[in-house]
Structures are given as structure tokens and as C-alpha cells.
């Protein structure tokens, strides 16, 4: 079934960068330029184990597709952007909730997160798909999973949506998406839910050829940069910077990410 996932993935790949069709020129006003000159560094919270989007490697280096975007944004702004070392997404959440990072590299916008963060426009998007073991195809859609277990990382955007929209699905919390896929493959949970882009890459790397995509859901990833909501000038700067990303910028990021994955 890996081939089936590959076909769906490549059909959707172009849509990941669909927000780049039009772009604004990056023009910072004198106050914004002065702010960047005064700052020595922009601190950033990340998900430390979310490849292919992002990860902190054993040396604390930020890698993955999102890291390539952040490197490009750093070059546009001319100021270092440094990832804060954490071991889990939950630790990063605590940091941004307490105002201890200037930005968050990539996350979906939710009402809960908007209590702490402002958001740029999306710069990556991907549909969320339902993944099952091909020997246990008991569902074609989320509504079919009532009373069954679905693996989910606590704090991920789908968690609150699932609890609201499908309260009868039993959520089995896992440490990360890799564990969720392995558990579905082993048959210890029924299904998991994740962005197609991330899911494809992980299934391929883990060699889990007994997993299959049974369908899209009404959910999707629309990844944005989150900014400390008390820092209006940085909000304006990041808004302008993400809005300035061109088709050429997105193509460059894809090439750099491909080199990282296949050196």
C-alpha cells in the first residue's frame, strides 16, 4: 500500500506551496529596521521531533523543511533566529505560553493558541488524512471510528477538533507521530490522523507497507509562524516577511530540503 500513498502524495505535493502564488515586496519601515538592528537574536520555539517538517538533531540543530524556511527568513531579515532546545512539543508549548520565545516556527492557528500568539499567513499546507492498517479497514471516514482508538500526540491541533467533532472516538495519546504509525502498523490502535505530507515521508522512511490512506478528512494543516502577541513590531515584521515569499523562494526551499534528505 506504500505505492498508493506515494501516488496520493505526489498528486498533492504542489499544493503544499499554494499560498505563494502572489507575494508582496518586503519593505520594512524605519521603526522595524531599528528594532532588528537593536535585537541580537530572535528566539524560536519548535517541535523537536516532527520530521519531515522539523526536528532538533542531537546537536540541537534545527533541520527539516520548516528549518529551510526559517533560514531563508533569517537571511531576509539579517538577524539570527535561534531555536530553543526542548525535548517535546509539550515543553515548547509551555515556553510560548509563558512568553519565553519570540516566535514559533510552524503551527496551525487555533483559538487556544491565539491567547498567546499572533499568526502570519500560512506558508505550508497539507490535507489531514486517516491512516489504517490494511488488515483492519474498519473505517472510511472519521465518523466510522466511534468507539475505536485513534493515536494522537497530546497538544496537536487535531486533538481539540476531534474531541469537539467526534467525542466518541477514543484518543490514545502517543509521544510522537512515529509512534502512532508504528502502533497502527502493529495493530495496537485502530488508526491515526496526520498531514499527508508528513505521513507519507514517515511511512516511507519506516518502511510500513501495511498502512494505507483511507481518505481525506475535513481537517488540514495550514502552518504559520506564531509570534508573541505582546510584540506588535515583530508581528508586523513577520507578517511582511512571510507575505514576501515568492514562488522562487518556495522552489529554493524545496531544492535545499531535497538536498538535505538525499545528500
mmCIF file of C-alpha atoms in Angstrom:
data_model
loop_
_atom_site.group_PDB
_atom_site.id
_atom_site.type_symbol
_atom_site.label_atom_id
_atom_site.label_comp_id
_atom_site.label_asym_id
_atom_site.label_seq_id
_atom_site.Cartn_x
_atom_site.Cartn_y
_atom_site.Cartn_z
ATOM 1 C CA UNK A 1 0.000 0.000 0.000
ATOM 2 C CA UNK A 2 3.041 2.267 0.133
ATOM 3 C CA UNK A 3 2.654 2.805 -3.619
ATOM 4 C CA UNK A 4 -0.903 4.041 -3.070
ATOM 5 C CA UNK A 5 0.302 6.585 -0.525
ATOM 6 C CA UNK A 6 3.047 7.693 -2.932
ATOM 7 C CA UNK A 7 0.548 8.380 -5.720
ATOM 8 C CA UNK A 8 -1.679 10.470 -3.460
ATOM 9 C CA UNK A 9 1.327 12.290 -2.029
ATOM 10 C CA UNK A 10 2.794 13.382 -5.332
ATOM 11 C CA UNK A 11 -0.628 14.487 -6.587
ATOM 12 C CA UNK A 12 -0.909 16.771 -3.558
ATOM 13 C CA UNK A 13 2.722 17.935 -3.377
ATOM 14 C CA UNK A 14 2.277 21.068 -5.462
ATOM 15 C CA UNK A 15 -0.484 22.224 -3.134
ATOM 16 C CA UNK A 16 1.903 22.485 -0.202
ATOM 17 C CA UNK A 17 3.115 25.826 -1.519
ATOM 18 C CA UNK A 18 -0.161 27.106 -2.969
ATOM 19 C CA UNK A 19 -0.017 30.256 -0.858
ATOM 20 C CA UNK A 20 2.989 31.526 -2.817
ATOM 21 C CA UNK A 21 1.116 32.484 -5.982
ATOM 22 C CA UNK A 22 1.328 36.191 -5.154
ATOM 23 C CA UNK A 23 3.859 37.919 -2.948
ATOM 24 C CA UNK A 24 4.457 41.400 -1.579
ATOM 25 C CA UNK A 25 7.825 43.105 -1.700
ATOM 26 C CA UNK A 26 9.483 43.108 1.711
ATOM 27 C CA UNK A 27 9.681 46.748 2.783
ATOM 28 C CA UNK A 28 10.326 47.434 6.463
ATOM 29 C CA UNK A 29 9.668 50.869 7.897
ATOM 30 C CA UNK A 30 12.337 52.732 9.932
ATOM 31 C CA UNK A 31 10.938 51.515 13.269
ATOM 32 C CA UNK A 32 11.008 47.903 12.116
ATOM 33 C CA UNK A 33 14.537 48.269 10.763
ATOM 34 C CA UNK A 34 15.667 49.841 14.042
ATOM 35 C CA UNK A 35 14.080 47.016 16.025
ATOM 36 C CA UNK A 36 16.031 44.393 14.075
ATOM 37 C CA UNK A 37 19.264 46.349 14.456
ATOM 38 C CA UNK A 38 18.771 46.528 18.224
ATOM 39 C CA UNK A 39 17.967 42.839 18.655
ATOM 40 C CA UNK A 40 20.851 40.409 18.911
ATOM 41 C CA UNK A 41 18.741 37.343 18.220
ATOM 42 C CA UNK A 42 15.152 36.180 17.687
ATOM 43 C CA UNK A 43 14.380 33.204 19.923
ATOM 44 C CA UNK A 44 12.238 30.445 18.456
ATOM 45 C CA UNK A 45 10.245 27.516 19.803
ATOM 46 C CA UNK A 46 9.982 24.445 17.571
ATOM 47 C CA UNK A 47 8.578 20.943 17.607
ATOM 48 C CA UNK A 48 11.763 18.939 18.288
ATOM 49 C CA UNK A 49 10.506 15.703 16.698
ATOM 50 C CA UNK A 50 8.257 16.446 13.731
ATOM 51 C CA UNK A 51 10.119 15.419 10.600
ATOM 52 C CA UNK A 52 9.874 15.994 7.711
ATOM 53 C CA UNK A 53 8.607 19.381 8.888
ATOM 54 C CA UNK A 54 11.228 19.956 11.567
ATOM 55 C CA UNK A 55 13.417 18.402 14.237
ATOM 56 C CA UNK A 56 16.220 19.291 16.612
ATOM 57 C CA UNK A 57 19.058 16.863 15.963
ATOM 58 C CA UNK A 58 21.410 15.547 18.639
ATOM 59 C CA UNK A 59 23.495 18.727 18.367
ATOM 60 C CA UNK A 60 20.433 20.951 18.742
ATOM 61 C CA UNK A 61 20.492 21.934 15.069
ATOM 62 C CA UNK A 62 17.129 22.785 13.524
ATOM 63 C CA UNK A 63 16.565 20.586 10.457
ATOM 64 C CA UNK A 64 13.716 19.761 8.090
ATOM 65 C CA UNK A 65 11.518 21.643 5.650
ATOM 66 C CA UNK A 66 10.465 24.301 8.161
ATOM 67 C CA UNK A 67 14.113 24.894 9.084
ATOM 68 C CA UNK A 68 14.842 25.751 5.453
ATOM 69 C CA UNK A 69 12.095 28.364 5.512
ATOM 70 C CA UNK A 70 13.394 29.819 8.766
ATOM 71 C CA UNK A 71 16.909 30.025 7.302
ATOM 72 C CA UNK A 72 15.519 31.922 4.312
ATOM 73 C CA UNK A 73 13.575 34.299 6.563
ATOM 74 C CA UNK A 74 16.698 34.828 8.669
ATOM 75 C CA UNK A 75 18.645 35.816 5.559
ATOM 76 C CA UNK A 76 15.916 38.265 4.531
ATOM 77 C CA UNK A 77 15.885 39.922 7.963
ATOM 78 C CA UNK A 78 19.626 39.854 8.617
ATOM 79 C CA UNK A 79 19.283 38.706 12.232
ATOM 80 C CA UNK A 80 19.967 35.280 13.781
ATOM 81 C CA UNK A 81 16.938 33.141 14.618
ATOM 82 C CA UNK A 82 17.871 30.586 17.269
ATOM 83 C CA UNK A 83 15.867 27.518 18.261
ATOM 84 C CA UNK A 84 15.376 26.925 21.980
ATOM 85 C CA UNK A 85 16.287 23.349 22.930
ATOM 86 C CA UNK A 86 13.356 21.240 24.091
ATOM 87 C CA UNK A 87 12.706 17.509 24.106
ATOM 88 C CA UNK A 88 8.967 17.511 23.352
ATOM 89 C CA UNK A 89 6.323 19.662 21.717
ATOM 90 C CA UNK A 90 4.624 19.971 25.100
ATOM 91 C CA UNK A 91 7.760 21.633 26.516
ATOM 92 C CA UNK A 92 7.774 24.093 23.617
ATOM 93 C CA UNK A 93 4.108 24.847 24.254
ATOM 94 C CA UNK A 94 4.858 25.748 27.858
ATOM 95 C CA UNK A 95 7.595 28.116 26.714
ATOM 96 C CA UNK A 96 5.462 30.068 24.269
ATOM 97 C CA UNK A 97 2.514 30.125 26.673
ATOM 98 C CA UNK A 98 4.817 31.807 29.195
ATOM 99 C CA UNK A 99 6.163 34.291 26.649
ATOM 100 C CA UNK A 100 9.638 32.755 26.638
ATOM 101 C CA UNK A 101 10.117 32.587 22.872
ATOM 102 C CA UNK A 102 9.729 35.366 20.335
ATOM 103 C CA UNK A 103 8.318 33.147 17.608
ATOM 104 C CA UNK A 104 7.116 29.602 16.996
ATOM 105 C CA UNK A 105 8.440 28.181 13.750
ATOM 106 C CA UNK A 106 5.365 26.403 12.377
ATOM 107 C CA UNK A 107 1.943 25.656 13.775
ATOM 108 C CA UNK A 108 -1.737 25.775 12.975
ATOM 109 C CA UNK A 109 -3.846 28.637 14.245
ATOM 110 C CA UNK A 110 -6.365 27.761 16.959
ATOM 111 C CA UNK A 111 -8.377 29.844 19.447
ATOM 112 C CA UNK A 112 -6.347 28.351 22.313
ATOM 113 C CA UNK A 113 -3.024 29.291 20.748
ATOM 114 C CA UNK A 114 -4.318 32.742 19.830
ATOM 115 C CA UNK A 115 -4.400 33.529 23.549
ATOM 116 C CA UNK A 116 -0.601 33.663 23.409
ATOM 117 C CA UNK A 117 0.359 34.143 19.770
ATOM 118 C CA UNK A 118 -0.378 36.181 16.686
ATOM 119 C CA UNK A 119 -0.030 34.394 13.352
ATOM 120 C CA UNK A 120 1.301 35.062 9.890
ATOM 121 C CA UNK A 121 -0.491 33.810 6.823
ATOM 122 C CA UNK A 122 0.149 30.103 6.109
ATOM 123 C CA UNK A 123 3.296 29.180 4.221
ATOM 124 C CA UNK A 124 2.808 25.386 4.059
ATOM 125 C CA UNK A 125 -0.453 23.478 3.836
ATOM 126 C CA UNK A 126 -1.353 19.817 3.640
ATOM 127 C CA UNK A 127 -4.624 17.878 3.940
ATOM 128 C CA UNK A 128 -5.050 15.693 7.010
ATOM 129 C CA UNK A 129 -5.609 12.045 6.146
ATOM 130 C CA UNK A 130 -6.797 8.985 8.019
ATOM 131 C CA UNK A 131 -4.321 6.081 8.202
ATOM 132 C CA UNK A 132 -5.307 2.475 8.953
ATOM 133 C CA UNK A 133 -3.701 -0.941 8.825
ATOM 134 C CA UNK A 134 -4.726 -2.631 5.564
ATOM 135 C CA UNK A 135 -5.745 -5.729 7.578
ATOM 136 C CA UNK A 136 -8.154 -3.682 9.671
ATOM 137 C CA UNK A 137 -10.006 -1.409 7.257
ATOM 138 C CA UNK A 138 -12.907 -0.711 9.594
ATOM 139 C CA UNK A 139 -13.370 2.943 8.640
ATOM 140 C CA UNK A 140 -13.574 5.138 5.569
ATOM 141 C CA UNK A 141 -14.020 8.376 7.488
ATOM 142 C CA UNK A 142 -13.619 9.723 10.999
ATOM 143 C CA UNK A 143 -17.282 9.140 11.858
ATOM 144 C CA UNK A 144 -16.717 5.394 11.375
ATOM 145 C CA UNK A 145 -14.220 5.354 14.261
ATOM 146 C CA UNK A 146 -16.748 5.849 17.065
ATOM 147 C CA UNK A 147 -15.723 3.576 19.930
ATOM 148 C CA UNK A 148 -12.337 2.819 18.364
ATOM 149 C CA UNK A 149 -8.860 4.120 19.167
ATOM 150 C CA UNK A 150 -7.036 6.825 17.252
ATOM 151 C CA UNK A 151 -3.421 7.674 18.044
ATOM 152 C CA UNK A 152 -2.721 11.358 18.682
ATOM 153 C CA UNK A 153 0.106 13.471 20.100
ATOM 154 C CA UNK A 154 -1.239 15.482 23.020
ATOM 155 C CA UNK A 155 -1.429 19.166 22.165
ATOM 156 C CA UNK A 156 -1.536 18.707 18.389
ATOM 157 C CA UNK A 157 -4.116 20.786 16.571
ATOM 158 C CA UNK A 158 -6.382 17.861 15.718
ATOM 159 C CA UNK A 159 -6.871 16.861 19.350
ATOM 160 C CA UNK A 160 -9.297 19.619 20.316
ATOM 161 C CA UNK A 161 -11.117 19.370 16.988
ATOM 162 C CA UNK A 162 -11.606 15.625 17.385
ATOM 163 C CA UNK A 163 -12.899 15.993 20.926
ATOM 164 C CA UNK A 164 -15.425 18.552 19.747
ATOM 165 C CA UNK A 165 -16.459 16.936 16.462
ATOM 166 C CA UNK A 166 -16.120 13.224 17.309
ATOM 167 C CA UNK A 167 -16.446 12.791 21.086
ATOM 168 C CA UNK A 168 -16.988 9.019 20.794
ATOM 169 C CA UNK A 169 -13.574 8.361 19.260
ATOM 170 C CA UNK A 170 -11.168 7.089 21.909
ATOM 171 C CA UNK A 171 -7.924 9.067 21.685
ATOM 172 C CA UNK A 172 -4.794 7.091 22.536
ATOM 173 C CA UNK A 173 -2.023 9.547 23.372
ATOM 174 C CA UNK A 174 1.413 8.861 21.917
ATOM 175 C CA UNK A 175 4.732 10.646 22.261
ATOM 176 C CA UNK A 176 5.063 11.485 18.568
ATOM 177 C CA UNK A 177 3.704 10.695 15.118
ATOM 178 C CA UNK A 178 6.235 7.934 14.511
ATOM 179 C CA UNK A 179 4.894 6.002 17.497
ATOM 180 C CA UNK A 180 1.328 6.482 16.246
ATOM 181 C CA UNK A 181 2.188 4.990 12.851
ATOM 182 C CA UNK A 182 4.094 2.096 14.410
ATOM 183 C CA UNK A 183 1.146 1.341 16.703
ATOM 184 C CA UNK A 184 -1.294 1.305 13.774
ATOM 185 C CA UNK A 185 1.086 -0.966 11.882
ATOM 186 C CA UNK A 186 1.310 -3.317 14.875
ATOM 187 C CA UNK A 187 -2.465 -3.293 15.361
ATOM 188 C CA UNK A 188 -2.400 -1.914 18.906
ATOM 189 C CA UNK A 189 -4.536 1.063 17.852
ATOM 190 C CA UNK A 190 -7.033 1.328 15.017
ATOM 191 C CA UNK A 191 -5.962 4.489 13.229
ATOM 192 C CA UNK A 192 -4.095 7.740 13.298
ATOM 193 C CA UNK A 193 -4.616 11.117 11.709
ATOM 194 C CA UNK A 194 -1.930 13.311 10.228
ATOM 195 C CA UNK A 195 -0.957 15.664 7.423
ATOM 196 C CA UNK A 196 -0.440 13.806 4.163
ATOM 197 C CA UNK A 197 2.982 15.346 3.571
ATOM 198 C CA UNK A 198 4.364 14.313 6.952
ATOM 199 C CA UNK A 199 2.617 10.941 6.968
ATOM 200 C CA UNK A 200 3.959 9.924 3.576
ATOM 201 C CA UNK A 201 7.544 10.753 4.473
ATOM 202 C CA UNK A 202 7.391 8.881 7.780
ATOM 203 C CA UNK A 203 5.678 5.798 6.335
ATOM 204 C CA UNK A 204 8.306 5.672 3.602
ATOM 205 C CA UNK A 205 11.240 6.044 5.990
ATOM 206 C CA UNK A 206 9.842 3.496 8.458
ATOM 207 C CA UNK A 207 9.006 1.002 5.693
ATOM 208 C CA UNK A 208 5.450 0.468 6.965
ATOM 209 C CA UNK A 209 3.977 -1.028 3.807
ATOM 210 C CA UNK A 210 0.927 -2.413 5.628
ATOM 211 C CA UNK A 211 -0.519 1.070 6.177
ATOM 212 C CA UNK A 212 -2.980 2.730 3.848
ATOM 213 C CA UNK A 213 -4.615 6.120 3.435
ATOM 214 C CA UNK A 214 -8.359 5.528 3.598
ATOM 215 C CA UNK A 215 -9.369 9.088 2.848
ATOM 216 C CA UNK A 216 -9.051 12.787 3.395
ATOM 217 C CA UNK A 217 -10.716 14.428 6.368
ATOM 218 C CA UNK A 218 -12.237 17.857 6.835
ATOM 219 C CA UNK A 219 -9.044 18.927 8.615
ATOM 220 C CA UNK A 220 -5.842 20.278 7.119
ATOM 221 C CA UNK A 221 -2.512 21.697 8.167
ATOM 222 C CA UNK A 222 -2.090 25.408 7.480
ATOM 223 C CA UNK A 223 1.300 26.056 9.006
ATOM 224 C CA UNK A 224 2.107 29.608 10.060
ATOM 225 C CA UNK A 225 4.732 31.361 12.114
ATOM 226 C CA UNK A 226 3.410 32.242 15.557
ATOM 227 C CA UNK A 227 4.652 35.432 17.228
ATOM 228 C CA UNK A 228 4.440 36.503 20.866
ATOM 229 C CA UNK A 229 1.214 38.505 20.815
ATOM 230 C CA UNK A 230 2.712 41.217 23.052
ATOM 231 C CA UNK A 231 5.398 42.056 20.472
ATOM 232 C CA UNK A 232 3.485 44.040 17.863
ATOM 233 C CA UNK A 233 6.513 45.254 15.944
ATOM 234 C CA UNK A 234 7.793 41.695 15.475
ATOM 235 C CA UNK A 235 4.288 40.622 14.452
ATOM 236 C CA UNK A 236 4.342 43.245 11.710
ATOM 237 C CA UNK A 237 7.839 42.225 10.593
ATOM 238 C CA UNK A 238 6.979 38.533 10.368
ATOM 239 C CA UNK A 239 3.688 39.271 8.610
ATOM 240 C CA UNK A 240 5.538 41.211 5.939
ATOM 241 C CA UNK A 241 8.317 38.653 5.619
ATOM 242 C CA UNK A 242 6.062 35.637 5.095
ATOM 243 C CA UNK A 243 3.884 37.657 2.707
ATOM 244 C CA UNK A 244 7.016 38.448 0.686
ATOM 245 C CA UNK A 245 7.860 34.799 -0.052
ATOM 246 C CA UNK A 246 7.836 34.310 -3.812
ATOM 247 C CA UNK A 247 7.376 31.243 -5.987
ATOM 248 C CA UNK A 248 11.142 31.312 -6.470
ATOM 249 C CA UNK A 249 11.642 31.332 -2.684
ATOM 250 C CA UNK A 250 9.430 28.282 -2.282
ATOM 251 C CA UNK A 251 11.241 26.494 -5.111
ATOM 252 C CA UNK A 252 14.584 27.286 -3.497
ATOM 253 C CA UNK A 253 13.418 25.884 -0.150
ATOM 254 C CA UNK A 254 12.217 22.686 -1.811
ATOM 255 C CA UNK A 255 15.581 22.219 -3.521
ATOM 256 C CA UNK A 256 17.514 22.784 -0.292
ATOM 257 C CA UNK A 257 15.246 20.406 1.599
ATOM 258 C CA UNK A 258 15.664 17.738 -1.097
ATOM 259 C CA UNK A 259 19.449 18.026 -0.786
ATOM 260 C CA UNK A 260 19.188 17.596 2.990
ATOM 261 C CA UNK A 261 17.032 14.474 2.619
ATOM 262 C CA UNK A 262 19.165 12.972 -0.150
ATOM 263 C CA UNK A 263 22.743 14.210 0.328
#
